[in-house]
Coordinates of C-alpha atoms in Angstrom, one line a residue:
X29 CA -15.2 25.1 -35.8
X30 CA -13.8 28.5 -34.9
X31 CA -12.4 31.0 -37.5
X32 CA -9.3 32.2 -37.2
X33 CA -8.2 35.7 -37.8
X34 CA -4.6 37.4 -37.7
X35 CA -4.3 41.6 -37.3
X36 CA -0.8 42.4 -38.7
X37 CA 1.0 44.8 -39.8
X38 CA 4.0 45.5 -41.8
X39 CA 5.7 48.2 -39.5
X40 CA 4.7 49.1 -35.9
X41 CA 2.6 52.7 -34.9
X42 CA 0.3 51.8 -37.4
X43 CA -2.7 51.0 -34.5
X44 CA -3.1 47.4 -35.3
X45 CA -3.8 46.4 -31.7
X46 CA -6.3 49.2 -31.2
X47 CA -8.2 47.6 -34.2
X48 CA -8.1 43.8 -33.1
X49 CA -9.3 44.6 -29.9
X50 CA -12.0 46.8 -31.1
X51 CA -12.8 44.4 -34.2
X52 CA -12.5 41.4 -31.5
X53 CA -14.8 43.3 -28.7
X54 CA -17.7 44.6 -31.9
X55 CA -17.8 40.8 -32.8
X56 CA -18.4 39.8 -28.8
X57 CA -21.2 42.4 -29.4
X58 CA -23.0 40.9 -32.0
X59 CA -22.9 37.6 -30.0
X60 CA -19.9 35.2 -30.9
X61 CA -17.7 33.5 -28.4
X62 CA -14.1 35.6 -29.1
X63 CA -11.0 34.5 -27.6
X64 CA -8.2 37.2 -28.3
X65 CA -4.4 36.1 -28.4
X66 CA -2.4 38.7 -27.8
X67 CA 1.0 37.3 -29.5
X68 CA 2.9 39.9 -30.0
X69 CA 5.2 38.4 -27.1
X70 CA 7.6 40.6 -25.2
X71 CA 5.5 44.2 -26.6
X72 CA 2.0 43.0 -25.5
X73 CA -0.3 45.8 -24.8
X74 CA -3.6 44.3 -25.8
X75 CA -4.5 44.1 -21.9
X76 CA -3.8 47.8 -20.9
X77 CA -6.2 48.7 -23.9
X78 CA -9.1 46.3 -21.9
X79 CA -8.3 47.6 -18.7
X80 CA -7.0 44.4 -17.4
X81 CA -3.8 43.0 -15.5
X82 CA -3.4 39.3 -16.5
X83 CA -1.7 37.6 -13.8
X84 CA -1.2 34.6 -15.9
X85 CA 0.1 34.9 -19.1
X86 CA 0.9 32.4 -22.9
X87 CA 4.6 32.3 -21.5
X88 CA 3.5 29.8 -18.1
X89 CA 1.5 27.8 -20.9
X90 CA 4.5 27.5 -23.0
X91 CA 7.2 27.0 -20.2
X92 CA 4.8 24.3 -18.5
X93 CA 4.5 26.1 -15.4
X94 CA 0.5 25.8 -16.1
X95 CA -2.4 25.0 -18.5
X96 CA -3.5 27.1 -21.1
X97 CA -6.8 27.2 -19.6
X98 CA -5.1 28.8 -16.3
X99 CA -3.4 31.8 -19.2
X100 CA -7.1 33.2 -20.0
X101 CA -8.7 36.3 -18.5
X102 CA -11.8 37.3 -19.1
X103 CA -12.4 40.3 -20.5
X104 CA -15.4 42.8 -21.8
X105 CA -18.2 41.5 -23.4
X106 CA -17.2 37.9 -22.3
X107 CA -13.9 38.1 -24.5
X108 CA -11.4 35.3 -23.1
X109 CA -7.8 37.3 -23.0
X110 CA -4.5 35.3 -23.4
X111 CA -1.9 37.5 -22.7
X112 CA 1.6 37.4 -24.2
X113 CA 2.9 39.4 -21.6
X114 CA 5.4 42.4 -21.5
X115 CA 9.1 42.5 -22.1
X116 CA 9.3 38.8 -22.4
X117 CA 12.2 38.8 -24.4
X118 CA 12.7 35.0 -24.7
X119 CA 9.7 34.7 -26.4
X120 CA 10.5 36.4 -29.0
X121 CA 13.0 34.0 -31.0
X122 CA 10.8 31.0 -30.6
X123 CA 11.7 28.1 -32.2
X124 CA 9.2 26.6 -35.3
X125 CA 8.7 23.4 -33.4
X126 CA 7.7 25.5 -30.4
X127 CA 5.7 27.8 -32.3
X128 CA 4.3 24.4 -34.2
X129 CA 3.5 23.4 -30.1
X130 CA 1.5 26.7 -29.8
X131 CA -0.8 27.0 -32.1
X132 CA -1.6 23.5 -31.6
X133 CA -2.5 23.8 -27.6
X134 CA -5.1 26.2 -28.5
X135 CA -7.2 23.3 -30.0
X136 CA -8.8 22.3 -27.0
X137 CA -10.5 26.2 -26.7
X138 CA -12.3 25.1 -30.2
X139 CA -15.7 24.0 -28.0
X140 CA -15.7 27.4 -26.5
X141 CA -14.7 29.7 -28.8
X142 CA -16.6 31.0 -32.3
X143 CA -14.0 33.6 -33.4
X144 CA -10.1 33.3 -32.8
X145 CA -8.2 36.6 -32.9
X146 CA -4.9 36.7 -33.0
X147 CA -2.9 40.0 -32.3
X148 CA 0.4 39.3 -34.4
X149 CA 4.1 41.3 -33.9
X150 CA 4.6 44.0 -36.3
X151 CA 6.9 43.0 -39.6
X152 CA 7.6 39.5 -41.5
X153 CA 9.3 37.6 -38.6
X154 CA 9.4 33.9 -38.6
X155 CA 7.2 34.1 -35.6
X156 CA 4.2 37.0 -36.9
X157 CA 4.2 34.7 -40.5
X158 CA 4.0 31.1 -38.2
X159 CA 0.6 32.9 -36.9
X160 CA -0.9 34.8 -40.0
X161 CA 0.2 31.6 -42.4
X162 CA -2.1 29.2 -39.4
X163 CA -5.2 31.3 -39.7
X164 CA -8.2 31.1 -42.2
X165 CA -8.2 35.1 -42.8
X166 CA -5.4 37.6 -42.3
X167 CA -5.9 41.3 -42.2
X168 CA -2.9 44.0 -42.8
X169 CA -3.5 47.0 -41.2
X170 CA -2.4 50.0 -43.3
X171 CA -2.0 54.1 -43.2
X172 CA -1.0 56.3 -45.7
X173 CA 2.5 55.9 -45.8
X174 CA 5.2 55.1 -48.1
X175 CA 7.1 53.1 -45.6
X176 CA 3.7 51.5 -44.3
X177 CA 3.4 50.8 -47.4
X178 CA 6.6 49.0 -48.8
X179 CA 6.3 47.1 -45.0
X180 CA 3.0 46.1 -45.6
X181 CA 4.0 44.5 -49.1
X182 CA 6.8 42.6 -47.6
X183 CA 4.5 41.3 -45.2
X184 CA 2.2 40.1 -48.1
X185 CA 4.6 39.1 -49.9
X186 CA 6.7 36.7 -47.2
X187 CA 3.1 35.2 -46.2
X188 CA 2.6 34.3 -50.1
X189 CA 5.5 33.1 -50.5
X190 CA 6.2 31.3 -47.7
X191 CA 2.6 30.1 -46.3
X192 CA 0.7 30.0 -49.7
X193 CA -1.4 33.1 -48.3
X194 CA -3.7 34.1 -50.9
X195 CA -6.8 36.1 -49.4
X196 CA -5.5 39.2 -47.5
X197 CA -8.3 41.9 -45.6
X198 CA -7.5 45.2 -45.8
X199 CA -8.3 48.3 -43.2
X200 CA -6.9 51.6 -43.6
X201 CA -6.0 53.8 -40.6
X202 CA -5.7 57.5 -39.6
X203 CA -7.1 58.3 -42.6
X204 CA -8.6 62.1 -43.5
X205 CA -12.4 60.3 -44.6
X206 CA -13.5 57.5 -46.7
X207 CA -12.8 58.8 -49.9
X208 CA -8.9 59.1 -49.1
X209 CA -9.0 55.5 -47.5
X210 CA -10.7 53.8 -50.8
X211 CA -7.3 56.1 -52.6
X212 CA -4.9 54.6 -50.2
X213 CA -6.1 51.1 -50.7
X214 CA -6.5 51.1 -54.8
X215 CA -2.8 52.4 -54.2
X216 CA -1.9 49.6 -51.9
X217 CA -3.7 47.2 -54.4
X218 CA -2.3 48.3 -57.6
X219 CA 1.4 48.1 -56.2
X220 CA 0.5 44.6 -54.8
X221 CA -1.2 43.2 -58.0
X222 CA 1.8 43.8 -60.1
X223 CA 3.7 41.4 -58.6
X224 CA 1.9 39.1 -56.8
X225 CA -1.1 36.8 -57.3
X226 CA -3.2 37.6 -54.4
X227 CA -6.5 39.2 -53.7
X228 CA -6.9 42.3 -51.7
X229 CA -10.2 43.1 -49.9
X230 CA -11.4 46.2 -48.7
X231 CA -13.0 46.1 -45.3
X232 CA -13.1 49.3 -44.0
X233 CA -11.1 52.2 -42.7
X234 CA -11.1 54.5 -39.4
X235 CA -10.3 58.4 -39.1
X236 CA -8.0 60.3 -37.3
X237 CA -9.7 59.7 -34.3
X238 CA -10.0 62.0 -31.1
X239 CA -12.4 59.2 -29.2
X240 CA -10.1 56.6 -29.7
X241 CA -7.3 58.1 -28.4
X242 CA -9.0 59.0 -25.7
X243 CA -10.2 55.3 -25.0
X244 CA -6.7 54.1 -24.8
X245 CA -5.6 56.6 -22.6
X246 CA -8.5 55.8 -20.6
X247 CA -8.0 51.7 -21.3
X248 CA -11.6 51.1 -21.9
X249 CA -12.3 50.3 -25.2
X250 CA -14.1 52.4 -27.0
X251 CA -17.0 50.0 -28.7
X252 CA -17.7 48.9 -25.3
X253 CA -18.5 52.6 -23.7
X254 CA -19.7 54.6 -26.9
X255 CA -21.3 52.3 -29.2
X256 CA -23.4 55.0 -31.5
X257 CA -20.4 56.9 -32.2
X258 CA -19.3 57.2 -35.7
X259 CA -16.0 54.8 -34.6
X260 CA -18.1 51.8 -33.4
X261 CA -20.3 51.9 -36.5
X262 CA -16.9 51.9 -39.0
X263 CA -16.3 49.1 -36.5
X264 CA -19.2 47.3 -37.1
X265 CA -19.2 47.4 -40.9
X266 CA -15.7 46.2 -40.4
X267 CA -16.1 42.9 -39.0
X268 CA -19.4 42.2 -40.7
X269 CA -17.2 42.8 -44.1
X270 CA -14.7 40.4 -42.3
X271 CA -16.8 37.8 -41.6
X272 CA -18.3 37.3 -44.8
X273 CA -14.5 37.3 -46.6
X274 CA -13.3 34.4 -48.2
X275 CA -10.7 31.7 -46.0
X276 CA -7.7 30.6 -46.6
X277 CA -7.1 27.3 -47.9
X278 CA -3.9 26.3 -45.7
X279 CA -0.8 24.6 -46.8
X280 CA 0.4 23.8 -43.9
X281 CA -0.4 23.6 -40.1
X282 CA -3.5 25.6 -38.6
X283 CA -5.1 26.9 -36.2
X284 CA -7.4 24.3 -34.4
X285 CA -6.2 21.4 -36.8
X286 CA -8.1 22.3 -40.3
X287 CA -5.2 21.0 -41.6
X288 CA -2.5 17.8 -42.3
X289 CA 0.9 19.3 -41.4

């Protein structure tokens, strides 16, 4: 059965779609079956960071115009793409029995598919919580901000509350070097802890980075054209750290039907 994982965020600019499509490509590296949703619908850039032009994308799935099957592009490394397309705006509002709908049609993929990834919108909306509160690991994306910060709680907070969320990943961004990242995060972890009853898990961090700005201007990702540089390592730790993270145990409906709704 695959494992499902959601990249959010609490506030956009934070990187989170560099990450899942670097974390999603390193673990297509090290030889699982990915499939990548892009579901940030209406703002989805994951395919201009693979190089790639769907001309298919999630909304002809969800409208009926064709099968899921028809939505996937494959990408580096093998990846299957689902695109949510760009400035889709009636995507956005989805309704919970559509989004209910959605996550279901993905079961069929379950034969093909080892690792799930699932690039969610920025911030606590109904639809980025229907995603993270379906999937057996979330991770929040985080810099050293205080509004990244008090975003990123709320986030937490709403997928506790709401979904019964209790394991959260954690990767720190933009950060000066590791020992500043491991501050940030026992910041982020004290501030959480007070008031929730969730566990926090540290799974890596990335620097200010000139290589992978330079890979998303050049929209090739940069674990599939320089994998010995320092990046691609932080990016293996990463998802090895990932994978051996405890699940979630749903209340509610899941990703590829773990669940009783």
């Amino acid at each position: 059965m695959p494992i499902s994982i959601s990249i959010a965020s609490g506030k956009g600019g934070v990187g989170k779609t560099s990450i899942a499509v670097n974390l999603a490509l390193t673990m297509a590296s090290l030889g699982s079956r990915v499939t990548f949703l892009d579901a940030d619908f209406g703002l989805a850039n994951a395919h201009l960071l693979m190089g790639y032009n769907p001309s298919s994308t999630v909304r002809d799935a969800i409208t009926g115009k064709s099968n899921l099957s028809d939505s996937i592009t494959k990408g580096p490394l093998g990846l299957q793409l689902i695109s949510g397309g760009n400035g889709l705006l009636d995507l956005l509002n989805l309704n919970q029995s559509t989004r209910a709908n959605l996550i279901r049609s993905f079961d069929p993929l379950a034969a093909e598919c080892d690792v799930f990834f699932i690039d969610v919108p920025a911030g606590a909306s109904d639809s980025s919580l229907s995603f993270v509160n379906a999937s057996d690991k979330v991770v929040i994306v985080l810099v050293g901000e205080p509004t990244s910060f008090m975003d990123a709680y709320t986030m937490v907070k709403a997928a506790h509350v709401e979904g019964g969320v209790k394991e959260f990943s954690v990767v720190i961004n933009m950060a000066e070097d590791e020992k500043q990242s491991k501050e940030t995060y026992t910041k982020f972890n004290q501030t959480v802890s007070r008031f929730l009853n969730v566990n926090l898990r540290y799974i890596g961090y990335l620097p200010h980075s000139r290589n992978l700005r330079s890979s998303i201007i050049q929209r090739k990702p940069l674990v599939t054209t320089n994998t010995k540089c320092r990046e691609s390592l932080l990016f293996k730790s990463m998802s090895k750290q990932l994978l051996s993270s405890p699940n979630n145990t749903a209340s509610g409906i899941t990703f590829f039907n773990k669940s009783v709704i």
